[in-house]
Coordinates of C-alpha atoms and ligand atoms in Angstrom, one line a residue:
X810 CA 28.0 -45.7 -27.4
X811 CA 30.9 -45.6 -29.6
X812 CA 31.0 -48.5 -32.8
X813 CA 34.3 -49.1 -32.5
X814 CA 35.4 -52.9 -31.2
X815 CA 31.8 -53.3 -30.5
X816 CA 30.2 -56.2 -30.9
X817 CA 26.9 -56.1 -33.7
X818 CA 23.5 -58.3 -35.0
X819 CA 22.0 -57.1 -37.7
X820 CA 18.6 -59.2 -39.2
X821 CA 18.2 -59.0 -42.8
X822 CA 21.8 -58.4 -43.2
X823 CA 22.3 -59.9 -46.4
X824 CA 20.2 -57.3 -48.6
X825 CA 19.5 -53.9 -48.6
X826 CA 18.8 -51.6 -45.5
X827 CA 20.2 -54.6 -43.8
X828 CA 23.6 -55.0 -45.4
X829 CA 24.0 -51.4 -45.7
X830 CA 23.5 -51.4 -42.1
X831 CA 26.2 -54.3 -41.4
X832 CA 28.5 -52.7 -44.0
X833 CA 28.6 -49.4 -42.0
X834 CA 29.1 -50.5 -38.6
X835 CA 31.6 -53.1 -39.7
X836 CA 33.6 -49.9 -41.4
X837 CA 33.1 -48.0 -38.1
X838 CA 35.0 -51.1 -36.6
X839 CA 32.2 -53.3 -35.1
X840 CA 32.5 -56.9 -35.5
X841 CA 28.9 -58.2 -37.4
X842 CA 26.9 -60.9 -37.5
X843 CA 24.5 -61.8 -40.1
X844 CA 21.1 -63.2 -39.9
X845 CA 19.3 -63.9 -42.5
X846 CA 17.3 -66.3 -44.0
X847 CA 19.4 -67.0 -46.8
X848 CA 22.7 -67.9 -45.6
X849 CA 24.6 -68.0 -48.6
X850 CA 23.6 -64.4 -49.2
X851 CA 24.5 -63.3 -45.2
X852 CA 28.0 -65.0 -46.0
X853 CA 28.3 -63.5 -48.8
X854 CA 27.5 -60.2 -47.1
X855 CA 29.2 -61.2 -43.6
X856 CA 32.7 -62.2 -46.1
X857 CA 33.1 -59.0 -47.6
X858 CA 33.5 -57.1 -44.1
X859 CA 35.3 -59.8 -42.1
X860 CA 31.8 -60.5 -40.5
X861 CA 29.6 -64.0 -39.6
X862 CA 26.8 -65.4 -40.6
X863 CA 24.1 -67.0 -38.8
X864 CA 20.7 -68.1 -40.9
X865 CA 17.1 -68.3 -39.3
X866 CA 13.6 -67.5 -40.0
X867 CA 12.7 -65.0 -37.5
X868 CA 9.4 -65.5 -37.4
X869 CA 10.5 -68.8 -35.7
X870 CA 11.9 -68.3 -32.0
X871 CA 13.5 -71.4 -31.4
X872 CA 15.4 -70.5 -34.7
X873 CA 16.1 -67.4 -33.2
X874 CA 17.5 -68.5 -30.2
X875 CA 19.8 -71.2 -31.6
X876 CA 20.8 -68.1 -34.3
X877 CA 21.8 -65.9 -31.2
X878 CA 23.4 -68.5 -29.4
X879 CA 25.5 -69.5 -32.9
X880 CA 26.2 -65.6 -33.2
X881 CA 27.5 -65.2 -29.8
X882 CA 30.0 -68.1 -29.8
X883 CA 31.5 -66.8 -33.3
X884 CA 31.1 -63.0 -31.8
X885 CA 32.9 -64.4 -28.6
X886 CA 30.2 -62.1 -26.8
X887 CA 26.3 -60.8 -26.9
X888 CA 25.4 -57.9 -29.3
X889 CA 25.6 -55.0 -27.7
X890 CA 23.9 -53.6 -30.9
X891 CA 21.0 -55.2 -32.4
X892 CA 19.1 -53.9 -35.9
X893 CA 16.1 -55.7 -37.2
X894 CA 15.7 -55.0 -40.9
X895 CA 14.4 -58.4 -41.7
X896 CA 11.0 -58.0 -43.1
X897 CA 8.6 -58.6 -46.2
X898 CA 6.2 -56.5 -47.7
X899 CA 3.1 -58.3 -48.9
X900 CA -0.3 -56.2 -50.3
X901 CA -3.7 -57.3 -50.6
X902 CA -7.3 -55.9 -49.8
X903 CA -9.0 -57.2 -47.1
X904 CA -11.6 -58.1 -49.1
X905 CA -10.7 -59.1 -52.5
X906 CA -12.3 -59.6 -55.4
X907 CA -15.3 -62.1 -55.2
X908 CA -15.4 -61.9 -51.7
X909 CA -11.6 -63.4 -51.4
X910 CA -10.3 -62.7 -47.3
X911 CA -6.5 -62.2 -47.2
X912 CA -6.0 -63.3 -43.4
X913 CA -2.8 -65.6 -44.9
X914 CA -1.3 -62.4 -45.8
X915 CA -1.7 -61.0 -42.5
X916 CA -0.9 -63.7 -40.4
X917 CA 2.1 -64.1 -42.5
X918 CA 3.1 -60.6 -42.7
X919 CA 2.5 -60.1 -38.5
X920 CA 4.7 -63.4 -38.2
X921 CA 7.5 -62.1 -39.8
X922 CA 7.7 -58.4 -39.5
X923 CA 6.0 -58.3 -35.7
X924 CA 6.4 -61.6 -34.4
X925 CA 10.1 -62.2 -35.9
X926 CA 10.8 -58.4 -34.9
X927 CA 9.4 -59.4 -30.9
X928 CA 12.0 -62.3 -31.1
X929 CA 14.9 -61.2 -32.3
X930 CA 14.5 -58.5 -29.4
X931 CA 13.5 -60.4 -26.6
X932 CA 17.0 -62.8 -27.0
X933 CA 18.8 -59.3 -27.9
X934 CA 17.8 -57.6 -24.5
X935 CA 18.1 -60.8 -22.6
X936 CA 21.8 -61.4 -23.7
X937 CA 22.8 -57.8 -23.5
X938 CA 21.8 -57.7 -19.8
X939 CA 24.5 -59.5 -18.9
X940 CA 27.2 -57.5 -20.5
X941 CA 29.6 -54.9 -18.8
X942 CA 28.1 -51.4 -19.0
X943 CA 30.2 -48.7 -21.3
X944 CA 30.7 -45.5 -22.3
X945 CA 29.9 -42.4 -20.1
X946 CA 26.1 -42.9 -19.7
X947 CA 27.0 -46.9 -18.6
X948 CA 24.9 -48.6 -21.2
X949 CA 25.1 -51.9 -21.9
X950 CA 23.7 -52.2 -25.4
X951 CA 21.4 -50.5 -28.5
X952 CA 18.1 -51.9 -29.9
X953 CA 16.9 -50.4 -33.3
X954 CA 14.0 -52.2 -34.8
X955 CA 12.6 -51.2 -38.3
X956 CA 9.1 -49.9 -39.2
X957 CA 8.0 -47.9 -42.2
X958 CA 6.2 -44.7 -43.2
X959 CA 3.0 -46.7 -43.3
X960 CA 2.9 -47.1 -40.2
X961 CA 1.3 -43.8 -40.2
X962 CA 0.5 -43.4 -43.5
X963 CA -0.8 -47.1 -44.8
X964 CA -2.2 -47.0 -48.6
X965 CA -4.9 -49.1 -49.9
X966 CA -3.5 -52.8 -49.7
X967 CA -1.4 -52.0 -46.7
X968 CA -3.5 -53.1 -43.7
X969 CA -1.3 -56.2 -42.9
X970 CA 1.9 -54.2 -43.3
X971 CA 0.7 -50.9 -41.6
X972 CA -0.2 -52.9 -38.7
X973 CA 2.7 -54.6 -38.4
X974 CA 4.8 -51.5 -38.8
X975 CA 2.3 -49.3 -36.5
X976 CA 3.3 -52.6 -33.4
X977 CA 7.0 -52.4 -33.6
X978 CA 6.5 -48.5 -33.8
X979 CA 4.4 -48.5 -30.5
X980 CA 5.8 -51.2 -28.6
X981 CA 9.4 -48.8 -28.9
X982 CA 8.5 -47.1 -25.9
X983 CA 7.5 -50.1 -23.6
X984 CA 10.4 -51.7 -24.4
X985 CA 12.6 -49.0 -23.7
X986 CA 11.1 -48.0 -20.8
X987 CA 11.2 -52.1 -19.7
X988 CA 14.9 -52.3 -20.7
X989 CA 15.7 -48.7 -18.8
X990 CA 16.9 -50.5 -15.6
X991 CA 19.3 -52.6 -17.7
X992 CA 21.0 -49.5 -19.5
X993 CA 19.6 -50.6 -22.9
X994 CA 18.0 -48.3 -25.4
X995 CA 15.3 -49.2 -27.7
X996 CA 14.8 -47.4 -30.8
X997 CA 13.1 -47.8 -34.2
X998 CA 13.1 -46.5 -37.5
X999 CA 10.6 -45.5 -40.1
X1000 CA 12.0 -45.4 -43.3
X1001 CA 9.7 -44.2 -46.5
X1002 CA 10.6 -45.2 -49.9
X1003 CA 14.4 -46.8 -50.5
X1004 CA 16.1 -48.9 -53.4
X1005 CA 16.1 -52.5 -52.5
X1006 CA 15.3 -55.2 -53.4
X1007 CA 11.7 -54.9 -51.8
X1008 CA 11.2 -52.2 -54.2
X1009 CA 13.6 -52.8 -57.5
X1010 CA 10.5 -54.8 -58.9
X1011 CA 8.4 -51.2 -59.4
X1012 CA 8.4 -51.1 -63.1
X1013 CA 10.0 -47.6 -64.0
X1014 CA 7.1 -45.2 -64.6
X1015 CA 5.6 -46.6 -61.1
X1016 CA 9.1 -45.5 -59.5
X1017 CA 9.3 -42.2 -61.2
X1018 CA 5.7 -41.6 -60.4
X1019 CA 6.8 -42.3 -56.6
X1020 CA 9.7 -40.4 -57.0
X1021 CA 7.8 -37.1 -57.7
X1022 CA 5.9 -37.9 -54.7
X1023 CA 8.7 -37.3 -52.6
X1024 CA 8.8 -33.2 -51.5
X1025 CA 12.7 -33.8 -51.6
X1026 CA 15.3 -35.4 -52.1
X1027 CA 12.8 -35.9 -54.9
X1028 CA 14.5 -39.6 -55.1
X1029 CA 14.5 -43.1 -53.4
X1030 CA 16.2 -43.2 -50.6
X1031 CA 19.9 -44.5 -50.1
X1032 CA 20.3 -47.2 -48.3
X1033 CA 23.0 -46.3 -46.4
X1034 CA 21.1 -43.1 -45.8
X1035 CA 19.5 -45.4 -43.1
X1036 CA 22.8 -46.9 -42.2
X1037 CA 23.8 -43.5 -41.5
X1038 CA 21.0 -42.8 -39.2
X1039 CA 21.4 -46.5 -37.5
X1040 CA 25.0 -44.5 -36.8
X1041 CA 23.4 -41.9 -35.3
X1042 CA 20.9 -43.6 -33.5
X1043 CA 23.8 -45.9 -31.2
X1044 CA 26.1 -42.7 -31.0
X1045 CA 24.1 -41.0 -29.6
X1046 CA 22.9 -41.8 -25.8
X1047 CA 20.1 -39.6 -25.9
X1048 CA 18.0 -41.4 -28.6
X1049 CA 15.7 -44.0 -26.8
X1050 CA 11.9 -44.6 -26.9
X1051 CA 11.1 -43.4 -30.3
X1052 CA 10.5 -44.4 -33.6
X1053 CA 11.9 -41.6 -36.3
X1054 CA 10.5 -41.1 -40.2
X1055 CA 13.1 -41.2 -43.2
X1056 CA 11.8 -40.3 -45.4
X1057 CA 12.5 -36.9 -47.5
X1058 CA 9.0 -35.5 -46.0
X1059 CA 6.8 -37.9 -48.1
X1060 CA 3.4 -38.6 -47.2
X1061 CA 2.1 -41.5 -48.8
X1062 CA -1.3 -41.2 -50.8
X1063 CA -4.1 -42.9 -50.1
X1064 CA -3.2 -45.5 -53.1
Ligands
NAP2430 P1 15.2 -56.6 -48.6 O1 16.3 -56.0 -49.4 O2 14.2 -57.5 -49.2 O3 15.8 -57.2 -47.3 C1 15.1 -57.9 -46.3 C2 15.9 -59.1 -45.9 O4 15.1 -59.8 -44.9 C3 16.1 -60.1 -47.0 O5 17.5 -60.6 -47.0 C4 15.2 -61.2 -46.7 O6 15.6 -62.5 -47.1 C5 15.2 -61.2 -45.2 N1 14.0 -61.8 -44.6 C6 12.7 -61.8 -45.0 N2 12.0 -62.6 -44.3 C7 12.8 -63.2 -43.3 C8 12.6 -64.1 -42.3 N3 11.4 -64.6 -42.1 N4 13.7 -64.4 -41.5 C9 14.9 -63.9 -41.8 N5 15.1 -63.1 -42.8 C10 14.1 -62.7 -43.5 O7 14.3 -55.4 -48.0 P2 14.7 -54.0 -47.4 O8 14.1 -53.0 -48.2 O9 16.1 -53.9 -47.0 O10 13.8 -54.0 -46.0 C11 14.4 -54.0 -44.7 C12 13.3 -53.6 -43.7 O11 12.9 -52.3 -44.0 C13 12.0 -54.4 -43.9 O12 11.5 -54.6 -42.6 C14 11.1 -53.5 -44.6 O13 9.7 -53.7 -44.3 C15 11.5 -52.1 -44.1 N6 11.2 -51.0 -45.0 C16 11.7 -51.0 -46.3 C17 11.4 -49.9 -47.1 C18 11.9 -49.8 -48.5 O14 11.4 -48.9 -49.3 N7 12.8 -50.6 -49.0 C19 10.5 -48.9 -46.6 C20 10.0 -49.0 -45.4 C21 10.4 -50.1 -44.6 P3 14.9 -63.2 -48.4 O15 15.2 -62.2 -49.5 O16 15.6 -64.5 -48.5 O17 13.5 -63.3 -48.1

């Protein structure tokens, strides 16, 4: 599908993979919306590339819905591409010390990442369905969800994360296959390690460590090094089903 005059929702728009994200298919000619959880932060975001905002907690549907129905009226149509980059990144053991269970941080981290994730896609495909097809292979719209490198690759700390990304990495081909009969693809990433805010906390020898960790580029990644392959992933009708590593052929070690 070609960016251009399309119309785009991008979660977690108003930091890192997310506004990268928004930023590039706004300079491709899309017209954005922002969803955030912050909304002076997705205005902020959604003002500098003639975008709209739109503020929820994902992990809350009925927020969600009321989001999407917000983004649509100042869109003046559905999404036809969606990107879900809103997320958080919590670590604890399972069992921590003295004997300390960490089920908040998984039913937190599985509310936002998985559940809000489930959400945000359910009122994407729903809306999208009843657009006009386009383009030569007649699709109506694009799905890209995020996971991460430890989906495969979890490290000690990880098991709420991992399993959140590992979900959103295998419910990619259900969905797509689901959404087939409506001309919508389903996609998601896996991105390894990239400056954002989720990771400009790593105190410098913990980021240089990481760095060397990385087979090559032997750096962070870009952000708009995913924006780019969000790019890819719509341009291209081919892509569908899947769930592709960024990642600079890291492998994450075991802690
Ligand atoms: P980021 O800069 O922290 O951006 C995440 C955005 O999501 C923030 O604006 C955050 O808002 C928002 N958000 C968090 N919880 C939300 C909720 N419940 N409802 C709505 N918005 C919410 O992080 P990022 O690095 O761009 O991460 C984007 C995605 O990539 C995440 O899913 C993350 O797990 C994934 N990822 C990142 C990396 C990495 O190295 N950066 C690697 C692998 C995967 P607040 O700041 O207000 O909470």
């Amino acid at each position: 599908m070609q960016i251009a005059q399309q119309t785009a929702l991008v979660t977690g728009g108003g930091s890192g993979l997310g506004a990268a994200t928004a930023r590039r298919l706004a300079g491709l000619g899309a017209k954005v919306a922002i969803l955030d959880f912050d909304l002076a932060r997705a205005q902020s975001v959604a003002d500098s590339i003639g975008g709209v905002a739109v503020q929820a907690d994902v992990s809350d549907e009925a927020a969600v819905e009321a989001a999407f129905n917000q983004a649509i009226d100042k869109l003046g149509s559905a999404p036809r591409i969606t990107v879900s980059c809103a997320g958080i990144g919590l670590a604890a053991r399972i069992v921590g010390r003295e004997g300390k269970l960490s089920t908040d941080v998984f039913t937190k981290t599985l509310q936002v990442n998985l559940f809000g994730t489930y959400f945000v896609m359910s009122h994407a495909a729903r809306a999208m369905a009843d657009l006009e097809p386009v383009g030569d292979s007649n699709e109506r719209g694009v799905i890209i969800n995020t996971s991460s490198v430890a989906w495969q690759d979890g490290q000690l700390g990880q098991a709420a994360y991992a399993a959140s990304k590992g979900a959103i990495a295998s419910l990619c081909l259900p969905a797509a296959r689901e959404f087939s009969r409506s001309g919508i693809r389903v996609m998601a990433i896996a991105p390894g390690l990239f400056e954002t805010a989720m990771t400009e906390t790593l105190p410098d020898d913990v980021r240089t460590a990481i760095s060397a960790t990385i087979p090559f580029p032997s750096r962070l990644g870009h952000a708009d090094e995913y924006a780019q392959l969000v790019e890819q992933i719509v341009t291209n009708p081919f892509l569908n089903g899947t769930t592709i590593r960024l990642d600079g052929a890291v492998r994450l070690p075991p802690r």
